[in-house]
Amino acid sequence: MPDDIQISKFMSLVLRHAPEQAGLTLDENGWADLGALCAVIERKFGASTTDVARIVAENPKQRFAIEGDRIRAVQGHSVDIDLGLAPSNPPAVLYHGTKEGFLPAILREGLRSQSRQHVHLSKDIGTALVVARRRKGKDVILRVDSAAMAGDGLIFFLSGNGVWLTDHVPPRYLQATSERELP
Ligand code: HQG
């Protein structure tokens, strides 16, 4: 039985950040050749094409999309690709989970996309907490006044798996939530 999580992490690495590690190239919209990726995964992990299809279908965050003979990650890229998403009107409030240590810089310069193409925002506090908990330290959940941002003409995109994306969140739209509000 192949290690699905290990394979999924490898797929995220290759399809978001380092396609060259699998000898692949991504087109301008982030698509890679599915057969070529499966061949690499078969060599590296002993997993079949059917396993890859199952891993994509069962991925808890629906991180990948397959269309015909091609595959891409639906968000999270650091390589310069265009997902071709249409701007989308966000809910009035969005959330961002992060760590206390980052807070002074975030409140000074806003949320930056860092190594990724976009800042990632969640529609609920619970999801933002899961994102925050990926790192060590005290969790901080920021409330983003997305209604005001949209009103000021800032653009949002909704990824294929429900993550809200934007270029930058200036500090004036951010507010730290209190511990009492956390689930
Ligand atoms: C922080 C996962 C200092 C930011 C999740 C975050 C997400 C700043 C870190 C997706 C800053 C970047 C993305 C500033 C932002 N100064 N620190 N001005 N602005 N930061 O991993 O949002 O499982 O690139 O708060 O579910 O943590 O991979 O972004 O802590 O959707 O599919 O800099 O990754 O999805 O970290 O996570 P990341 P993220 P997957």
PDB file of C-alpha atoms and ligand atoms in Angstrom:
ATOM      1  CA  MET A   1       0.000   0.000   0.000  1.00  0.00           C
ATOM      2  CA  PRO A   2       1.636   3.292  -1.044  1.00  0.00           C
ATOM      3  CA  ASP A   3       1.996   6.084   1.488  1.00  0.00           C
ATOM      4  CA  ASP A   4      -0.711   8.430   0.251  1.00  0.00           C
ATOM      5  CA  ILE A   5       0.378  11.385   2.383  1.00  0.00           C
ATOM      6  CA  GLN A   6       3.982  11.124   1.276  1.00  0.00           C
ATOM      7  CA  ILE A   7       2.900  10.933  -2.367  1.00  0.00           C
ATOM      8  CA  SER A   8       0.497  13.854  -1.964  1.00  0.00           C
ATOM      9  CA  LYS A   9       3.272  15.968  -0.400  1.00  0.00           C
ATOM     10  CA  PHE A  10       5.572  15.077  -3.284  1.00  0.00           C
ATOM     11  CA  MET A  11       2.831  16.093  -5.734  1.00  0.00           C
ATOM     12  CA  SER A  12       2.393  19.445  -3.936  1.00  0.00           C
ATOM     13  CA  LEU A  13       6.142  20.025  -4.070  1.00  0.00           C
ATOM     14  CA  VAL A  14       6.357  19.243  -7.779  1.00  0.00           C
ATOM     15  CA  LEU A  15       3.123  20.926  -8.909  1.00  0.00           C
ATOM     16  CA  ARG A  16       3.475  24.067  -6.768  1.00  0.00           C
ATOM     17  CA  HIS A  17       7.149  24.728  -6.224  1.00  0.00           C
ATOM     18  CA  ALA A  18       9.730  22.570  -7.992  1.00  0.00           C
ATOM     19  CA  PRO A  19       8.512  20.742 -11.124  1.00  0.00           C
ATOM     20  CA  GLU A  20      12.140  20.184 -12.136  1.00  0.00           C
ATOM     21  CA  GLN A  21      12.495  17.758  -9.227  1.00  0.00           C
ATOM     22  CA  ALA A  22      10.331  15.360 -11.228  1.00  0.00           C
ATOM     23  CA  GLY A  23      11.743  16.411 -14.601  1.00  0.00           C
ATOM     24  CA  LEU A  24       8.408  18.090 -15.403  1.00  0.00           C
ATOM     25  CA  THR A  25       7.450  21.461 -16.766  1.00  0.00           C
ATOM     26  CA  LEU A  26       4.275  23.373 -15.938  1.00  0.00           C
ATOM     27  CA  ASP A  27       2.464  25.323 -18.619  1.00  0.00           C
ATOM     28  CA  GLU A  28       1.459  28.946 -18.010  1.00  0.00           C
ATOM     29  CA  ASN A  29      -1.672  27.811 -16.166  1.00  0.00           C
ATOM     30  CA  GLY A  30       0.167  25.342 -13.931  1.00  0.00           C
ATOM     31  CA  TRP A  31      -0.749  22.138 -15.786  1.00  0.00           C
ATOM     32  CA  ALA A  32       1.671  19.207 -15.981  1.00  0.00           C
ATOM     33  CA  ASP A  33       1.483  16.016 -18.007  1.00  0.00           C
ATOM     34  CA  LEU A  34      -0.358  13.439 -15.882  1.00  0.00           C
ATOM     35  CA  GLY A  35       1.311  10.428 -17.498  1.00  0.00           C
ATOM     36  CA  ALA A  36       4.783  11.861 -16.914  1.00  0.00           C
ATOM     37  CA  LEU A  37       4.008  12.622 -13.261  1.00  0.00           C
ATOM     38  CA  CYS A  38       2.566   9.116 -12.751  1.00  0.00           C
ATOM     39  CA  ALA A  39       5.707   7.573 -14.266  1.00  0.00           C
ATOM     40  CA  VAL A  40       7.880   9.457 -11.760  1.00  0.00           C
ATOM     41  CA  ILE A  41       5.600   8.481  -8.866  1.00  0.00           C
ATOM     42  CA  GLU A  42       5.656   4.837  -9.962  1.00  0.00           C
ATOM     43  CA  ARG A  43       9.475   4.825  -9.994  1.00  0.00           C
ATOM     44  CA  LYS A  44       9.821   6.701  -6.714  1.00  0.00           C
ATOM     45  CA  PHE A  45       6.993   5.218  -4.641  1.00  0.00           C
ATOM     46  CA  GLY A  46       5.860   2.114  -6.519  1.00  0.00           C
ATOM     47  CA  ALA A  47       2.358   3.588  -6.832  1.00  0.00           C
ATOM     48  CA  SER A  48       0.235   3.064  -9.949  1.00  0.00           C
ATOM     49  CA  THR A  49      -1.741   5.547 -12.049  1.00  0.00           C
ATOM     50  CA  THR A  50      -4.886   4.241 -10.328  1.00  0.00           C
ATOM     51  CA  ASP A  51      -3.299   5.070  -6.960  1.00  0.00           C
ATOM     52  CA  VAL A  52      -2.582   8.620  -8.147  1.00  0.00           C
ATOM     53  CA  ALA A  53      -6.184   9.053  -9.326  1.00  0.00           C
ATOM     54  CA  ARG A  54      -7.424   7.808  -5.944  1.00  0.00           C
ATOM     55  CA  ILE A  55      -5.023  10.099  -4.029  1.00  0.00           C
ATOM     56  CA  VAL A  56      -6.302  13.091  -6.036  1.00  0.00           C
ATOM     57  CA  ALA A  57      -9.951  12.112  -5.527  1.00  0.00           C
ATOM     58  CA  GLU A  58      -9.573  11.432  -1.794  1.00  0.00           C
ATOM     59  CA  ASN A  59      -7.294  14.362  -0.958  1.00  0.00           C
ATOM     60  CA  PRO A  60      -8.881  15.951   2.132  1.00  0.00           C
ATOM     61  CA  LYS A  61      -8.285  19.499   0.902  1.00  0.00           C
ATOM     62  CA  GLN A  62      -8.881  18.699  -2.791  1.00  0.00           C
ATOM     63  CA  ARG A  63      -5.466  20.153  -3.597  1.00  0.00           C
ATOM     64  CA  PHE A  64      -5.233  18.831  -7.182  1.00  0.00           C
ATOM     65  CA  ALA A  65      -7.322  18.892 -10.344  1.00  0.00           C
ATOM     66  CA  ILE A  66      -7.122  16.407 -13.222  1.00  0.00           C
ATOM     67  CA  GLU A  67      -8.448  17.374 -16.647  1.00  0.00           C
ATOM     68  CA  GLY A  68      -7.976  14.792 -19.352  1.00  0.00           C
ATOM     69  CA  ASP A  69      -4.280  13.952 -19.520  1.00  0.00           C
ATOM     70  CA  ARG A  70      -3.116  16.835 -17.337  1.00  0.00           C
ATOM     71  CA  ILE A  71      -2.952  17.670 -13.647  1.00  0.00           C
ATOM     72  CA  ARG A  72      -2.342  20.804 -11.586  1.00  0.00           C
ATOM     73  CA  ALA A  73      -2.381  22.042  -7.991  1.00  0.00           C
ATOM     74  CA  VAL A  74      -5.421  24.276  -7.427  1.00  0.00           C
ATOM     75  CA  GLN A  75      -3.578  26.759  -5.166  1.00  0.00           C
ATOM     76  CA  GLY A  76      -0.438  27.319  -3.088  1.00  0.00           C
ATOM     77  CA  HIS A  77       2.066  27.912  -5.903  1.00  0.00           C
ATOM     78  CA  SER A  78       5.380  29.664  -5.541  1.00  0.00           C
ATOM     79  CA  VAL A  79       6.230  29.237  -9.230  1.00  0.00           C
ATOM     80  CA  ASP A  80       4.893  31.965 -11.465  1.00  0.00           C
ATOM     81  CA  ILE A  81       1.774  30.530 -13.093  1.00  0.00           C
ATOM     82  CA  ASP A  82      -1.666  31.960 -13.769  1.00  0.00           C
ATOM     83  CA  LEU A  83      -4.509  29.841 -12.408  1.00  0.00           C
ATOM     84  CA  GLY A  84      -6.836  31.789 -14.686  1.00  0.00           C
ATOM     85  CA  LEU A  85      -9.305  32.411 -11.864  1.00  0.00           C
ATOM     86  CA  ALA A  86     -11.931  35.094 -12.343  1.00  0.00           C
ATOM     87  CA  PRO A  87     -12.136  37.750  -9.608  1.00  0.00           C
ATOM     88  CA  SER A  88     -14.786  36.784  -7.095  1.00  0.00           C
ATOM     89  CA  ASN A  89     -16.771  38.766  -4.535  1.00  0.00           C
ATOM     90  CA  PRO A  90     -15.637  37.632  -1.055  1.00  0.00           C
ATOM     91  CA  PRO A  91     -17.780  37.163   2.053  1.00  0.00           C
ATOM     92  CA  ALA A  92     -17.811  40.244   4.301  1.00  0.00           C
ATOM     93  CA  VAL A  93     -15.216  38.770   6.664  1.00  0.00           C
ATOM     94  CA  LEU A  94     -12.343  36.360   6.056  1.00  0.00           C
ATOM     95  CA  TYR A  95      -9.748  34.941   8.458  1.00  0.00           C
ATOM     96  CA  HIS A  96      -6.020  34.302   8.406  1.00  0.00           C
ATOM     97  CA  GLY A  97      -4.309  31.943  10.858  1.00  0.00           C
ATOM     98  CA  THR A  98      -0.747  32.773  11.788  1.00  0.00           C
ATOM     99  CA  LYS A  99       1.688  32.885  14.722  1.00  0.00           C
ATOM    100  CA  GLU A 100       2.171  35.499  17.426  1.00  0.00           C
ATOM    101  CA  GLY A 101       5.798  35.979  16.375  1.00  0.00           C
ATOM    102  CA  PHE A 102       4.748  37.241  12.939  1.00  0.00           C
ATOM    103  CA  LEU A 103       2.183  39.684  14.344  1.00  0.00           C
ATOM    104  CA  PRO A 104       4.326  42.849  14.741  1.00  0.00           C
ATOM    105  CA  ALA A 105       5.537  42.617  11.126  1.00  0.00           C
ATOM    106  CA  ILE A 106       2.039  41.784   9.840  1.00  0.00           C
ATOM    107  CA  LEU A 107       0.445  44.719  11.667  1.00  0.00           C
ATOM    108  CA  ARG A 108       3.184  46.984  10.307  1.00  0.00           C
ATOM    109  CA  GLU A 109       3.282  45.911   6.655  1.00  0.00           C
ATOM    110  CA  GLY A 110       0.105  43.876   6.246  1.00  0.00           C
ATOM    111  CA  LEU A 111      -0.244  40.264   5.107  1.00  0.00           C
ATOM    112  CA  ARG A 112       2.230  39.494   2.366  1.00  0.00           C
ATOM    113  CA  SER A 113       2.205  36.449   0.134  1.00  0.00           C
ATOM    114  CA  GLN A 114       5.799  35.591   1.121  1.00  0.00           C
ATOM    115  CA  SER A 115       7.061  32.790  -1.126  1.00  0.00           C
ATOM    116  CA  ARG A 116       3.608  32.012  -2.549  1.00  0.00           C
ATOM    117  CA  GLN A 117       1.735  33.836  -5.278  1.00  0.00           C
ATOM    118  CA  HIS A 118      -1.094  35.003  -3.017  1.00  0.00           C
ATOM    119  CA  VAL A 119      -2.070  35.603   0.580  1.00  0.00           C
ATOM    120  CA  HIS A 120      -4.326  32.711   1.657  1.00  0.00           C
ATOM    121  CA  LEU A 121      -7.506  33.490   3.581  1.00  0.00           C
ATOM    122  CA  SER A 122     -10.157  31.202   5.071  1.00  0.00           C
ATOM    123  CA  LYS A 123     -13.899  31.686   5.256  1.00  0.00           C
ATOM    124  CA  ASP A 124     -14.117  30.461   8.863  1.00  0.00           C
ATOM    125  CA  ILE A 125     -12.055  30.648  12.043  1.00  0.00           C
ATOM    126  CA  GLY A 126     -11.800  26.852  12.359  1.00  0.00           C
ATOM    127  CA  THR A 127     -10.037  26.513   8.997  1.00  0.00           C
ATOM    128  CA  ALA A 128      -7.744  29.441   9.836  1.00  0.00           C
ATOM    129  CA  LEU A 129      -6.797  27.719  13.100  1.00  0.00           C
ATOM    130  CA  VAL A 130      -5.826  24.543  11.227  1.00  0.00           C
ATOM    131  CA  VAL A 131      -3.571  26.668   8.982  1.00  0.00           C
ATOM    132  CA  ALA A 132      -2.032  28.421  12.028  1.00  0.00           C
ATOM    133  CA  ARG A 133      -1.355  25.109  13.788  1.00  0.00           C
ATOM    134  CA  ARG A 134       0.949  23.923  10.994  1.00  0.00           C
ATOM    135  CA  ARG A 135       3.662  25.943  12.728  1.00  0.00           C
ATOM    136  CA  LYS A 136       5.010  25.971  16.302  1.00  0.00           C
ATOM    137  CA  GLY A 137       4.129  28.832  18.649  1.00  0.00           C
ATOM    138  CA  LYS A 138       1.058  30.675  19.843  1.00  0.00           C
ATOM    139  CA  ASP A 139      -1.786  30.823  17.312  1.00  0.00           C
ATOM    140  CA  VAL A 140      -3.174  34.154  16.206  1.00  0.00           C
ATOM    141  CA  ILE A 141      -6.300  34.515  14.090  1.00  0.00           C
ATOM    142  CA  LEU A 142      -6.662  37.739  12.146  1.00  0.00           C
ATOM    143  CA  ARG A 143     -10.017  39.003  10.996  1.00  0.00           C
ATOM    144  CA  VAL A 144      -9.870  40.514   7.527  1.00  0.00           C
ATOM    145  CA  ASP A 145     -12.389  43.187   6.568  1.00  0.00           C
ATOM    146  CA  SER A 146     -12.811  41.787   3.079  1.00  0.00           C
ATOM    147  CA  ALA A 147     -15.983  43.806   2.458  1.00  0.00           C
ATOM    148  CA  ALA A 148     -14.001  47.025   2.921  1.00  0.00           C
ATOM    149  CA  MET A 149     -11.152  45.694   0.775  1.00  0.00           C
ATOM    150  CA  ALA A 150     -13.511  44.758  -2.042  1.00  0.00           C
ATOM    151  CA  GLY A 151     -15.229  48.144  -1.658  1.00  0.00           C
ATOM    152  CA  ASP A 152     -11.830  49.793  -2.109  1.00  0.00           C
ATOM    153  CA  GLY A 153     -11.285  47.867  -5.330  1.00  0.00           C
ATOM    154  CA  LEU A 154      -8.924  45.145  -4.095  1.00  0.00           C
ATOM    155  CA  ILE A 155      -9.363  41.872  -5.944  1.00  0.00           C
ATOM    156  CA  PHE A 156     -10.097  38.399  -4.531  1.00  0.00           C
ATOM    157  CA  PHE A 157     -10.049  34.967  -6.147  1.00  0.00           C
ATOM    158  CA  LEU A 158     -11.621  31.744  -4.894  1.00  0.00           C
ATOM    159  CA  SER A 159      -9.427  28.707  -5.544  1.00  0.00           C
ATOM    160  CA  GLY A 160     -10.907  25.446  -6.773  1.00  0.00           C
ATOM    161  CA  ASN A 161     -10.748  24.112  -3.210  1.00  0.00           C
ATOM    162  CA  GLY A 162     -12.363  27.027  -1.378  1.00  0.00           C
ATOM    163  CA  VAL A 163      -9.304  29.068  -0.348  1.00  0.00           C
ATOM    164  CA  TRP A 164      -9.677  32.845  -0.787  1.00  0.00           C
ATOM    165  CA  LEU A 165      -6.666  34.442  -2.456  1.00  0.00           C
ATOM    166  CA  THR A 166      -5.565  38.052  -2.691  1.00  0.00           C
ATOM    167  CA  ASP A 167      -2.300  39.871  -3.406  1.00  0.00           C
ATOM    168  CA  HIS A 168      -1.781  41.759  -0.154  1.00  0.00           C
ATOM    169  CA  VAL A 169      -3.852  42.744   2.866  1.00  0.00           C
ATOM    170  CA  PRO A 170      -2.858  46.216   4.106  1.00  0.00           C
ATOM    171  CA  PRO A 171      -2.838  46.525   7.911  1.00  0.00           C
ATOM    172  CA  ARG A 172      -5.870  48.810   8.060  1.00  0.00           C
ATOM    173  CA  TYR A 173      -8.114  45.880   7.108  1.00  0.00           C
ATOM    174  CA  LEU A 174      -6.716  43.572   9.827  1.00  0.00           C
ATOM    175  CA  GLN A 175      -7.813  42.980  13.374  1.00  0.00           C
ATOM    176  CA  ALA A 176      -6.553  40.295  15.772  1.00  0.00           C
ATOM    177  CA  THR A 177      -9.398  38.216  17.223  1.00  0.00           C
ATOM    178  CA  SER A 178      -9.442  37.693  20.966  1.00  0.00           C
ATOM    179  CA  GLU A 179      -8.921  34.238  22.516  1.00  0.00           C
ATOM    180  CA  ARG A 180     -12.573  34.178  23.571  1.00  0.00           C
ATOM    181  CA  GLU A 181     -13.647  34.078  19.934  1.00  0.00           C
ATOM    182  CA  LEU A 182     -11.570  31.000  19.116  1.00  0.00           C
ATOM    183  CA  PRO A 183     -13.416  27.678  18.920  1.00  0.00           C
TER     184      PRO A 183
HETATM  185  C1  HQG B   1       3.112  34.966   7.452  1.00  0.00           C
HETATM  186  C2  HQG B   1      -1.755  25.438   3.425  1.00  0.00           C
HETATM  187  C3  HQG B   1       5.750  38.317   8.596  1.00  0.00           C
HETATM  188  C4  HQG B   1       1.775  34.302   7.281  1.00  0.00           C
HETATM  189  C5  HQG B   1      -2.775  26.190   4.218  1.00  0.00           C
HETATM  190  C6  HQG B   1       2.175  32.821   7.265  1.00  0.00           C
HETATM  191  C7  HQG B   1      -2.943  27.477   3.446  1.00  0.00           C
HETATM  192  C8  HQG B   1       4.011  37.290   7.485  1.00  0.00           C
HETATM  193  C9  HQG B   1       3.536  32.856   6.607  1.00  0.00           C
HETATM  194  C10 HQG B   1      -1.699  27.580   2.624  1.00  0.00           C
HETATM  195  C11 HQG B   1       3.684  38.514   6.849  1.00  0.00           C
HETATM  196  C12 HQG B   1       3.492  32.386   5.154  1.00  0.00           C
HETATM  197  C13 HQG B   1      -0.922  28.812   2.931  1.00  0.00           C
HETATM  198  C14 HQG B   1       4.467  39.647   7.164  1.00  0.00           C
HETATM  199  C15 HQG B   1       2.300  37.003   6.158  1.00  0.00           C
HETATM  200  N1  HQG B   1       5.480  39.494   8.030  1.00  0.00           N
HETATM  201  N2  HQG B   1       5.032  37.181   8.343  1.00  0.00           N
HETATM  202  N3  HQG B   1       4.207  40.843   6.607  1.00  0.00           N
HETATM  203  N4  HQG B   1       2.631  38.300   6.036  1.00  0.00           N
HETATM  204  N5  HQG B   1       3.131  36.381   7.040  1.00  0.00           N
HETATM  205  O1  HQG B   1       2.730  28.774   4.236  1.00  0.00           O
HETATM  206  O2  HQG B   1      -1.182  31.204   4.825  1.00  0.00           O
HETATM  207  O3  HQG B   1      -1.921  22.372   3.143  1.00  0.00           O
HETATM  208  O4  HQG B   1       3.136  30.738   2.666  1.00  0.00           O
HETATM  209  O5  HQG B   1       0.901  34.621   8.342  1.00  0.00           O
HETATM  210  O6  HQG B   1      -3.968  25.494   4.357  1.00  0.00           O
HETATM  211  O7  HQG B   1       0.416  29.851   6.333  1.00  0.00           O
HETATM  212  O8  HQG B   1      -0.304  23.536   1.651  1.00  0.00           O
HETATM  213  O9  HQG B   1       1.091  30.723   4.019  1.00  0.00           O
HETATM  214  O10 HQG B   1       2.285  32.320   8.570  1.00  0.00           O
HETATM  215  O11 HQG B   1      -4.059  27.512   2.611  1.00  0.00           O
HETATM  216  O12 HQG B   1      -2.600  22.931   0.815  1.00  0.00           O
HETATM  217  O13 HQG B   1       3.983  34.213   6.632  1.00  0.00           O
HETATM  218  O14 HQG B   1      -0.929  26.418   2.907  1.00  0.00           O
HETATM  219  O15 HQG B   1      -2.345  24.704   2.407  1.00  0.00           O
HETATM  220  O16 HQG B   1       3.296  31.004   5.152  1.00  0.00           O
HETATM  221  O17 HQG B   1      -0.521  28.836   4.294  1.00  0.00           O
HETATM  222  P1  HQG B   1       2.613  30.245   3.947  1.00  0.00           P
HETATM  223  P2  HQG B   1      -0.082  30.195   4.971  1.00  0.00           P
HETATM  224  P3  HQG B   1      -1.770  23.309   1.984  1.00  0.00           P
END
